[in-house]
PDB file of C-alpha atoms in Angstrom:
ATOM      1  CA  ALA R   6     -52.402 261.117  -2.522  1.00  0.00           C
ATOM      2  CA  LEU R   7     -51.166 257.956  -0.970  1.00  0.00           C
ATOM      3  CA  VAL R   8     -54.360 256.018  -1.602  1.00  0.00           C
ATOM      4  CA  ASP R   9     -53.858 256.683  -5.495  1.00  0.00           C
ATOM      5  CA  ALA R  10     -50.319 255.665  -5.277  1.00  0.00           C
ATOM      6  CA  VAL R  11     -51.265 252.355  -3.669  1.00  0.00           C
ATOM      7  CA  ALA R  12     -53.899 251.812  -6.352  1.00  0.00           C
ATOM      8  CA  ASP R  13     -51.285 252.456  -9.037  1.00  0.00           C
ATOM      9  CA  PHE R  14     -48.818 250.021  -7.371  1.00  0.00           C
ATOM     10  CA  LEU R  15     -51.349 247.262  -7.182  1.00  0.00           C
ATOM     11  CA  ILE R  16     -52.154 247.750 -10.876  1.00  0.00           C
ATOM     12  CA  HIS R  17     -48.454 247.595 -11.759  1.00  0.00           C
ATOM     13  CA  LEU R  18     -48.133 244.374  -9.790  1.00  0.00           C
ATOM     14  CA  ARG R  19     -51.238 242.775 -11.514  1.00  0.00           C
ATOM     15  CA  LEU R  20     -50.539 243.913 -14.988  1.00  0.00           C
ATOM     16  CA  GLU R  21     -46.763 244.284 -15.326  1.00  0.00           C
ATOM     17  CA  ARG R  22     -45.450 241.791 -12.846  1.00  0.00           C
ATOM     18  CA  GLN R  23     -48.257 239.337 -13.402  1.00  0.00           C
ATOM     19  CA  ALA R  24     -48.616 238.928  -9.402  1.00  0.00           C
ATOM     20  CA  SER R  25     -50.957 236.137  -8.237  1.00  0.00           C
ATOM     21  CA  PRO R  26     -54.206 236.992  -6.468  1.00  0.00           C
ATOM     22  CA  ASN R  27     -52.795 235.728  -3.205  1.00  0.00           C
ATOM     23  CA  THR R  28     -49.636 238.003  -3.758  1.00  0.00           C
ATOM     24  CA  LEU R  29     -51.879 240.991  -4.605  1.00  0.00           C
ATOM     25  CA  ARG R  30     -53.910 240.374  -1.419  1.00  0.00           C
ATOM     26  CA  ALA R  31     -50.950 240.234   0.687  1.00  0.00           C
ATOM     27  CA  TYR R  32     -49.506 243.451  -0.563  1.00  0.00           C
ATOM     28  CA  GLN R  33     -52.859 245.227  -0.354  1.00  0.00           C
ATOM     29  CA  ARG R  34     -53.311 244.022   3.230  1.00  0.00           C
ATOM     30  CA  ASP R  35     -49.898 245.331   4.393  1.00  0.00           C
ATOM     31  CA  LEU R  36     -50.161 248.689   2.717  1.00  0.00           C
ATOM     32  CA  ARG R  37     -53.623 249.052   4.137  1.00  0.00           C
ATOM     33  CA  SER R  38     -52.090 248.445   7.608  1.00  0.00           C
ATOM     34  CA  PHE R  39     -49.414 251.175   6.909  1.00  0.00           C
ATOM     35  CA  CYS R  40     -52.113 253.601   5.847  1.00  0.00           C
ATOM     36  CA  ARG R  41     -54.219 252.987   9.057  1.00  0.00           C
ATOM     37  CA  PHE R  42     -51.025 253.557  11.077  1.00  0.00           C
ATOM     38  CA  LEU R  43     -50.410 256.907   9.399  1.00  0.00           C
ATOM     39  CA  SER R  44     -54.007 257.804   9.737  1.00  0.00           C
ATOM     40  CA  GLU R  45     -53.673 257.282  13.531  1.00  0.00           C
ATOM     41  CA  ARG R  46     -50.714 259.546  13.556  1.00  0.00           C
ATOM     42  CA  GLY R  47     -52.686 262.438  11.909  1.00  0.00           C
ATOM     43  CA  ALA R  48     -51.548 261.774   8.155  1.00  0.00           C
ATOM     44  CA  GLU R  49     -54.819 261.251   6.259  1.00  0.00           C
ATOM     45  CA  PRO R  50     -54.087 258.811   3.360  1.00  0.00           C
ATOM     46  CA  LEU R  51     -56.797 260.560   1.296  1.00  0.00           C
ATOM     47  CA  ALA R  52     -54.784 263.784   1.398  1.00  0.00           C
ATOM     48  CA  THR R  53     -51.252 262.915   2.261  1.00  0.00           C
ATOM     49  CA  SER R  54     -48.737 262.737  -0.545  1.00  0.00           C
ATOM     50  CA  PRO R  55     -46.140 260.072  -0.639  1.00  0.00           C
ATOM     51  CA  GLU R  56     -43.567 262.716  -0.691  1.00  0.00           C
ATOM     52  CA  ALA R  57     -44.644 263.672   2.826  1.00  0.00           C
ATOM     53  CA  ILE R  58     -43.647 260.257   4.031  1.00  0.00           C
ATOM     54  CA  HIS R  59     -39.958 259.979   5.368  1.00  0.00           C
ATOM     55  CA  ARG R  60     -37.714 257.383   7.052  1.00  0.00           C
ATOM     56  CA  PRO R  61     -38.792 258.244  10.664  1.00  0.00           C
ATOM     57  CA  ASP R  62     -42.497 257.370   9.616  1.00  0.00           C
ATOM     58  CA  VAL R  63     -41.441 254.006   8.448  1.00  0.00           C
ATOM     59  CA  ARG R  64     -39.237 253.316  11.376  1.00  0.00           C
ATOM     60  CA  ALA R  65     -41.928 254.314  13.721  1.00  0.00           C
ATOM     61  CA  TYR R  66     -44.200 251.872  11.863  1.00  0.00           C
ATOM     62  CA  LEU R  67     -41.792 249.020  12.283  1.00  0.00           C
ATOM     63  CA  VAL R  68     -41.605 249.708  16.052  1.00  0.00           C
ATOM     64  CA  TYR R  69     -45.273 249.849  16.090  1.00  0.00           C
ATOM     65  CA  LEU R  70     -45.492 246.318  14.525  1.00  0.00           C
ATOM     66  CA  ARG R  71     -42.954 244.951  16.988  1.00  0.00           C
ATOM     67  CA  ARG R  72     -44.282 246.593  20.232  1.00  0.00           C
ATOM     68  CA  GLU R  73     -48.004 247.106  19.665  1.00  0.00           C
ATOM     69  CA  ARG R  74     -48.817 244.288  17.390  1.00  0.00           C
ATOM     70  CA  ALA R  75     -46.256 241.893  18.732  1.00  0.00           C
ATOM     71  CA  LEU R  76     -45.353 240.738  15.318  1.00  0.00           C
ATOM     72  CA  ARG R  77     -42.400 238.240  15.010  1.00  0.00           C
ATOM     73  CA  PRO R  78     -39.229 239.432  13.101  1.00  0.00           C
ATOM     74  CA  ASN R  79     -40.124 237.451   9.779  1.00  0.00           C
ATOM     75  CA  SER R  80     -43.557 239.217   9.811  1.00  0.00           C
ATOM     76  CA  ILE R  81     -41.996 242.606  10.221  1.00  0.00           C
ATOM     77  CA  ALA R  82     -39.391 241.981   7.579  1.00  0.00           C
ATOM     78  CA  ARG R  83     -42.304 241.063   5.238  1.00  0.00           C
ATOM     79  CA  HIS R  84     -44.012 244.382   6.015  1.00  0.00           C
ATOM     80  CA  LEU R  85     -40.681 246.260   5.215  1.00  0.00           C
ATOM     81  CA  ALA R  86     -40.280 244.403   2.034  1.00  0.00           C
ATOM     82  CA  CYS R  87     -43.576 245.400   0.836  1.00  0.00           C
ATOM     83  CA  LEU R  88     -43.048 249.046   1.664  1.00  0.00           C
ATOM     84  CA  ARG R  89     -39.445 248.947   0.009  1.00  0.00           C
ATOM     85  CA  SER R  90     -41.161 247.602  -3.209  1.00  0.00           C
ATOM     86  CA  PHE R  91     -43.963 250.235  -3.140  1.00  0.00           C
ATOM     87  CA  PHE R  92     -41.606 253.142  -2.594  1.00  0.00           C
ATOM     88  CA  ARG R  93     -39.190 251.948  -5.267  1.00  0.00           C
ATOM     89  CA  PHE R  94     -42.098 251.739  -7.543  1.00  0.00           C
ATOM     90  CA  LEU R  95     -42.991 255.331  -6.954  1.00  0.00           C
ATOM     91  CA  GLN R  96     -39.391 256.462  -7.574  1.00  0.00           C
ATOM     92  CA  GLN R  97     -39.298 254.692 -10.957  1.00  0.00           C
ATOM     93  CA  ASP R  98     -42.723 255.350 -12.180  1.00  0.00           C
ATOM     94  CA  PRO R  99     -42.738 258.357 -14.615  1.00  0.00           C
ATOM     95  CA  GLY R 100     -46.260 259.534 -13.133  1.00  0.00           C
ATOM     96  CA  TRP R 101     -44.870 259.747  -9.594  1.00  0.00           C
ATOM     97  CA  ARG R 102     -41.134 260.287  -9.663  1.00  0.00           C
ATOM     98  CA  LEU R 103     -40.750 260.289  -5.810  1.00  0.00           C
ATOM     99  CA  PRO R 104     -37.656 262.033  -4.993  1.00  0.00           C
ATOM    100  CA  HIS R 105     -36.551 259.844  -2.066  1.00  0.00           C
ATOM    101  CA  ASP R 106     -37.092 256.398  -0.606  1.00  0.00           C
ATOM    102  CA  PRO R 107     -38.177 256.421   2.907  1.00  0.00           C
ATOM    103  CA  THR R 108     -37.118 252.841   3.404  1.00  0.00           C
ATOM    104  CA  ALA R 109     -33.432 253.417   2.399  1.00  0.00           C
ATOM    105  CA  GLY R 110     -30.999 252.571   5.082  1.00  0.00           C
ATOM    106  CA  LEU R 111     -33.626 250.645   7.252  1.00  0.00           C
ATOM    107  CA  VAL R 112     -32.290 247.204   8.283  1.00  0.00           C
ATOM    108  CA  GLN R 113     -34.507 244.236   7.733  1.00  0.00           C
ATOM    109  CA  PRO R 114     -35.121 242.454  11.020  1.00  0.00           C
ATOM    110  CA  ARG R 115     -33.710 239.088  11.132  1.00  0.00           C
ATOM    111  CA  PRO R 116     -35.811 236.215  12.293  1.00  0.00           C
ATOM    112  CA  ALA R 117     -34.896 234.954  15.652  1.00  0.00           C
ATOM    113  CA  HIS R 118     -32.988 231.734  15.938  1.00  0.00           C
ATOM    114  CA  GLN R 119     -35.260 229.015  17.307  1.00  0.00           C
ATOM    115  CA  PRO R 120     -33.174 226.103  18.677  1.00  0.00           C
ATOM    116  CA  ALA R 121     -34.578 222.705  18.399  1.00  0.00           C
ATOM    117  CA  PRO R 122     -36.010 221.635  21.640  1.00  0.00           C
ATOM    118  CA  GLY R 123     -34.228 218.864  23.688  1.00  0.00           C
ATOM    119  CA  LEU R 124     -35.627 215.344  23.585  1.00  0.00           C
ATOM    120  CA  SER R 125     -37.171 214.074  26.846  1.00  0.00           C
ATOM    121  CA  PRO R 126     -35.267 211.124  28.645  1.00  0.00           C
ATOM    122  CA  ALA R 127     -37.816 208.697  27.501  1.00  0.00           C
ATOM    123  CA  ALA R 128     -37.401 209.832  23.836  1.00  0.00           C
ATOM    124  CA  VAL R 129     -33.678 209.482  24.219  1.00  0.00           C
ATOM    125  CA  GLU R 130     -33.864 205.963  25.680  1.00  0.00           C
ATOM    126  CA  GLY R 131     -36.383 205.094  22.800  1.00  0.00           C
ATOM    127  CA  LEU R 132     -33.772 206.367  20.321  1.00  0.00           C
ATOM    128  CA  LEU R 133     -31.056 204.376  21.794  1.00  0.00           C
ATOM    129  CA  ALA R 134     -32.964 201.244  21.836  1.00  0.00           C
ATOM    130  CA  ALA R 135     -33.981 201.792  18.209  1.00  0.00           C
ATOM    131  CA  CYS R 136     -30.263 202.305  17.245  1.00  0.00           C
ATOM    132  CA  GLN R 137     -29.398 198.845  18.881  1.00  0.00           C
ATOM    133  CA  ARG R 138     -32.206 197.190  17.007  1.00  0.00           C
ATOM    134  CA  LEU R 139     -31.056 198.536  13.552  1.00  0.00           C
ATOM    135  CA  SER R 140     -27.345 197.965  13.909  1.00  0.00           C
ATOM    136  CA  PRO R 141     -25.075 194.923  13.156  1.00  0.00           C
ATOM    137  CA  TYR R 142     -22.865 196.489  16.016  1.00  0.00           C
ATOM    138  CA  PRO R 143     -25.369 197.594  18.467  1.00  0.00           C
ATOM    139  CA  TRP R 144     -23.034 198.437  21.324  1.00  0.00           C
ATOM    140  CA  ARG R 145     -20.812 200.593  19.222  1.00  0.00           C
ATOM    141  CA  ASP R 146     -23.627 202.539  17.805  1.00  0.00           C
ATOM    142  CA  ARG R 147     -25.514 202.901  20.978  1.00  0.00           C
ATOM    143  CA  SER R 148     -22.397 204.077  22.856  1.00  0.00           C
ATOM    144  CA  ALA R 149     -21.620 206.613  20.061  1.00  0.00           C
ATOM    145  CA  LEU R 150     -25.139 208.196  20.256  1.00  0.00           C
ATOM    146  CA  GLN R 151     -25.194 207.984  23.980  1.00  0.00           C
ATOM    147  CA  LEU R 152     -22.032 209.811  24.284  1.00  0.00           C
ATOM    148  CA  VAL R 153     -23.754 212.625  22.215  1.00  0.00           C
ATOM    149  CA  ALA R 154     -26.620 212.739  24.799  1.00  0.00           C
ATOM    150  CA  ALA R 155     -24.440 212.323  27.838  1.00  0.00           C
ATOM    151  CA  THR R 156     -21.770 215.069  26.901  1.00  0.00           C
ATOM    152  CA  GLY R 157     -23.539 217.318  24.159  1.00  0.00           C
ATOM    153  CA  CYS R 158     -20.627 216.773  21.801  1.00  0.00           C
ATOM    154  CA  ARG R 159     -20.940 217.126  18.080  1.00  0.00           C
ATOM    155  CA  ILE R 160     -20.799 214.279  15.509  1.00  0.00           C
ATOM    156  CA  SER R 161     -17.548 215.826  14.126  1.00  0.00           C
ATOM    157  CA  GLN R 162     -16.021 215.578  17.611  1.00  0.00           C
ATOM    158  CA  LEU R 163     -17.237 212.208  18.196  1.00  0.00           C
ATOM    159  CA  VAL R 164     -15.353 210.606  15.184  1.00  0.00           C
ATOM    160  CA  GLN R 165     -12.041 212.306  16.239  1.00  0.00           C
ATOM    161  CA  ILE R 166     -12.115 210.794  19.764  1.00  0.00           C
ATOM    162  CA  THR R 167      -9.185 208.212  20.213  1.00  0.00           C
ATOM    163  CA  LEU R 168      -8.947 205.205  22.738  1.00  0.00           C
ATOM    164  CA  GLY R 169      -6.459 207.200  24.572  1.00  0.00           C
ATOM    165  CA  ASP R 170      -8.995 210.127  25.148  1.00  0.00           C
ATOM    166  CA  LEU R 171     -10.794 207.721  27.652  1.00  0.00           C
ATOM    167  CA  ALA R 172      -9.336 208.110  31.108  1.00  0.00           C
ATOM    168  CA  PRO R 173      -8.465 204.497  32.105  1.00  0.00           C
ATOM    169  CA  ASN R 174      -9.363 204.690  35.870  1.00  0.00           C
ATOM    170  CA  GLU R 175     -11.593 207.800  36.046  1.00  0.00           C
ATOM    171  CA  PRO R 176     -15.186 208.430  34.529  1.00  0.00           C
ATOM    172  CA  ARG R 177     -14.058 211.117  32.251  1.00  0.00           C
ATOM    173  CA  LEU R 178     -13.507 211.663  28.493  1.00  0.00           C
ATOM    174  CA  SER R 179     -11.415 214.127  26.784  1.00  0.00           C
ATOM    175  CA  LEU R 180     -13.237 215.719  23.726  1.00  0.00           C
ATOM    176  CA  PRO R 181     -11.117 217.327  20.866  1.00  0.00           C
ATOM    177  CA  GLY R 182     -11.661 221.094  20.599  1.00  0.00           C
ATOM    178  CA  PRO R 183     -10.460 223.809  18.198  1.00  0.00           C
ATOM    179  CA  ARG R 184      -7.823 225.057  20.611  1.00  0.00           C
ATOM    180  CA  GLU R 185      -7.425 222.459  23.323  1.00  0.00           C
ATOM    181  CA  PRO R 186      -9.253 219.247  24.476  1.00  0.00           C
ATOM    182  CA  ARG R 187     -12.392 219.611  26.814  1.00  0.00           C
ATOM    183  CA  VAL R 188     -12.620 216.983  29.554  1.00  0.00           C
ATOM    184  CA  VAL R 189     -16.170 215.849  30.351  1.00  0.00           C
ATOM    185  CA  PRO R 190     -17.543 213.547  33.101  1.00  0.00           C
ATOM    186  CA  LEU R 191     -19.097 210.294  32.190  1.00  0.00           C
ATOM    187  CA  ASP R 192     -22.006 208.905  34.122  1.00  0.00           C
ATOM    188  CA  GLY R 193     -22.006 205.154  35.070  1.00  0.00           C
ATOM    189  CA  HIS R 194     -24.581 204.019  32.703  1.00  0.00           C
ATOM    190  CA  THR R 195     -22.665 205.554  29.697  1.00  0.00           C
ATOM    191  CA  LEU R 196     -19.348 204.062  30.935  1.00  0.00           C
ATOM    192  CA  ARG R 197     -20.972 200.570  31.099  1.00  0.00           C
ATOM    193  CA  VAL R 198     -22.297 200.852  27.551  1.00  0.00           C
ATOM    194  CA  LEU R 199     -18.728 201.950  26.467  1.00  0.00           C
ATOM    195  CA  ARG R 200     -17.167 198.997  28.167  1.00  0.00           C
ATOM    196  CA  ARG R 201     -19.558 196.537  26.463  1.00  0.00           C
ATOM    197  CA  TYR R 202     -18.467 198.053  23.107  1.00  0.00           C
ATOM    198  CA  LEU R 203     -14.793 197.837  23.875  1.00  0.00           C
ATOM    199  CA  GLN R 204     -15.010 194.310  25.219  1.00  0.00           C
ATOM    200  CA  ARG R 205     -17.395 192.848  22.774  1.00  0.00           C
ATOM    201  CA  GLU R 206     -17.232 194.543  19.406  1.00  0.00           C
ATOM    202  CA  ARG R 207     -14.154 196.808  19.083  1.00  0.00           C
ATOM    203  CA  PRO R 208     -11.509 194.006  19.011  1.00  0.00           C
ATOM    204  CA  GLN R 209     -13.425 192.335  16.184  1.00  0.00           C
ATOM    205  CA  LEU R 210     -13.702 195.664  14.278  1.00  0.00           C
ATOM    206  CA  ALA R 211      -9.996 196.445  14.953  1.00  0.00           C
ATOM    207  CA  ALA R 212      -8.882 193.037  13.531  1.00  0.00           C
ATOM    208  CA  ALA R 213     -10.399 194.036  10.137  1.00  0.00           C
ATOM    209  CA  GLY R 214      -7.768 196.730   9.849  1.00  0.00           C
ATOM    210  CA  ARG R 215      -4.007 197.066  10.574  1.00  0.00           C
ATOM    211  CA  LEU R 216      -4.467 198.716  13.975  1.00  0.00           C
ATOM    212  CA  SER R 217      -3.905 196.955  17.370  1.00  0.00           C
ATOM    213  CA  HIS R 218      -7.228 197.043  19.129  1.00  0.00           C
ATOM    214  CA  ASP R 219      -5.624 198.607  22.126  1.00  0.00           C
ATOM    215  CA  ALA R 220      -3.558 201.209  20.444  1.00  0.00           C
ATOM    216  CA  PRO R 221      -4.136 204.614  22.262  1.00  0.00           C
ATOM    217  CA  HIS R 222      -3.881 206.638  19.143  1.00  0.00           C
ATOM    218  CA  GLY R 223      -6.422 204.520  17.249  1.00  0.00           C
ATOM    219  CA  PRO R 224     -10.161 205.845  16.821  1.00  0.00           C
ATOM    220  CA  LEU R 225     -12.430 204.996  19.430  1.00  0.00           C
ATOM    221  CA  PHE R 226     -15.346 204.175  17.061  1.00  0.00           C
ATOM    222  CA  LEU R 227     -14.251 201.758  14.242  1.00  0.00           C
ATOM    223  CA  SER R 228     -16.075 200.872  10.900  1.00  0.00           C
ATOM    224  CA  ALA R 229     -16.413 197.306   9.741  1.00  0.00           C
ATOM    225  CA  ARG R 230     -13.187 197.739   8.013  1.00  0.00           C
ATOM    226  CA  GLY R 231     -11.240 198.611  10.931  1.00  0.00           C
ATOM    227  CA  ALA R 232     -10.967 202.333   9.924  1.00  0.00           C
ATOM    228  CA  ALA R 233     -12.288 205.348  11.682  1.00  0.00           C
ATOM    229  CA  LEU R 234     -16.190 205.484  11.594  1.00  0.00           C
ATOM    230  CA  SER R 235     -17.233 208.394   9.501  1.00  0.00           C
ATOM    231  CA  ALA R 236     -19.561 211.282  10.483  1.00  0.00           C
ATOM    232  CA  ALA R 237     -21.679 210.447   7.451  1.00  0.00           C
ATOM    233  CA  SER R 238     -22.218 206.882   8.682  1.00  0.00           C
ATOM    234  CA  LEU R 239     -23.257 208.117  12.164  1.00  0.00           C
ATOM    235  CA  GLU R 240     -25.582 210.664  10.712  1.00  0.00           C
ATOM    236  CA  ARG R 241     -27.362 208.056   8.492  1.00  0.00           C
ATOM    237  CA  LEU R 242     -27.644 205.772  11.485  1.00  0.00           C
ATOM    238  CA  PHE R 243     -29.180 208.735  13.580  1.00  0.00           C
ATOM    239  CA  ARG R 244     -31.709 209.401  10.938  1.00  0.00           C
ATOM    240  CA  ARG R 245     -32.664 205.800  10.673  1.00  0.00           C
ATOM    241  CA  ALA R 246     -32.948 205.352  14.483  1.00  0.00           C
ATOM    242  CA  TRP R 247     -35.062 208.613  14.645  1.00  0.00           C
ATOM    243  CA  VAL R 248     -37.614 207.077  12.196  1.00  0.00           C
ATOM    244  CA  GLU R 249     -37.459 203.624  13.875  1.00  0.00           C
ATOM    245  CA  ALA R 250     -38.226 205.219  17.235  1.00  0.00           C
ATOM    246  CA  GLY R 251     -41.184 206.949  15.973  1.00  0.00           C
ATOM    247  CA  LEU R 252     -40.030 210.407  16.786  1.00  0.00           C
ATOM    248  CA  PRO R 253     -41.731 213.284  15.074  1.00  0.00           C
ATOM    249  CA  PRO R 254     -39.996 215.250  12.277  1.00  0.00           C
ATOM    250  CA  PRO R 255     -37.735 217.111  11.681  1.00  0.00           C
ATOM    251  CA  VAL R 256     -34.753 214.899  12.502  1.00  0.00           C
ATOM    252  CA  SER R 257     -32.449 216.924  14.671  1.00  0.00           C
ATOM    253  CA  ILE R 258     -29.143 215.786  16.098  1.00  0.00           C
ATOM    254  CA  GLN R 259     -29.352 219.180  18.205  1.00  0.00           C
ATOM    255  CA  ALA R 260     -32.402 217.815  19.929  1.00  0.00           C
ATOM    256  CA  LEU R 261     -30.172 214.892  21.118  1.00  0.00           C
ATOM    257  CA  ARG R 262     -27.350 217.139  22.204  1.00  0.00           C
ATOM    258  CA  ARG R 263     -29.790 219.424  24.167  1.00  0.00           C
ATOM    259  CA  SER R 264     -31.757 216.460  25.700  1.00  0.00           C
ATOM    260  CA  ALA R 265     -32.806 216.430  29.365  1.00  0.00           C
ATOM    261  CA  TRP R 266     -31.198 212.990  29.362  1.00  0.00           C
ATOM    262  CA  ARG R 267     -27.815 214.663  30.010  1.00  0.00           C
ATOM    263  CA  ALA R 268     -28.895 216.324  33.269  1.00  0.00           C
ATOM    264  CA  GLN R 269     -30.545 213.011  34.386  1.00  0.00           C
ATOM    265  CA  ALA R 270     -27.546 210.991  33.662  1.00  0.00           C
ATOM    266  CA  SER R 271     -25.108 213.328  35.449  1.00  0.00           C
ATOM    267  CA  ARG R 272     -27.045 212.524  38.585  1.00  0.00           C
ATOM    268  CA  ARG R 273     -26.425 208.826  38.129  1.00  0.00           C
ATOM    269  CA  ALA R 274     -23.418 207.360  40.122  1.00  0.00           C
ATOM    270  CA  PRO R 275     -20.493 206.462  37.952  1.00  0.00           C
TER     271      PRO R 275
END
């Protein structure tokens, strides 16, 4: 009977696989849940043989976990993994020799992707202010992170922007893309921060390298040596600013890209 197979499987886990008490309790809990489900469908675990269980039974159980118990995909995947281990044991054990695996061919549910929530406008302002406090080039670093918040661009795109990507007489920026550039509008506040960087800090940074500070093909954001600022440098700055601003973990650049600050900034006059 099924209950005897469950008992043998738990003994196997404890004696041969040296499973911990917590692991044993988890397997026992999940197998009891499966037995209760079968009992509700008319298959009494005290009398039903494991050979009588087939793939539609396991598939129906997974549907039950999702619809009736409203379990998340990672919890359903755990139940399926438990059943898969159980029936494979029955196939390999000389005392049972189960002729088929009712879990064969069933796809393990994938956990749903949960994107990081966007930062509030106040959190973004705190992050940008912290960035300025930490940096020897406050306008450069603030304008770089502010562009991420204002346009939703990636750090990898940010370090590829050239001076020529800024429209000279219009509030817009051309972002590099995999096939062609994407033109995005800039709000007035971000434009003012960028101009302060261009006027107060970029000429000094450009002087440390061999590039003229107004060369259109030169990187928009420069390092202290006059070369293009690296993505790794910006990521380190972002992590430090996150901690300095007192924001809760985990540190997430995606939270800055999805922030409500972007929508608020788009309403500001250029």
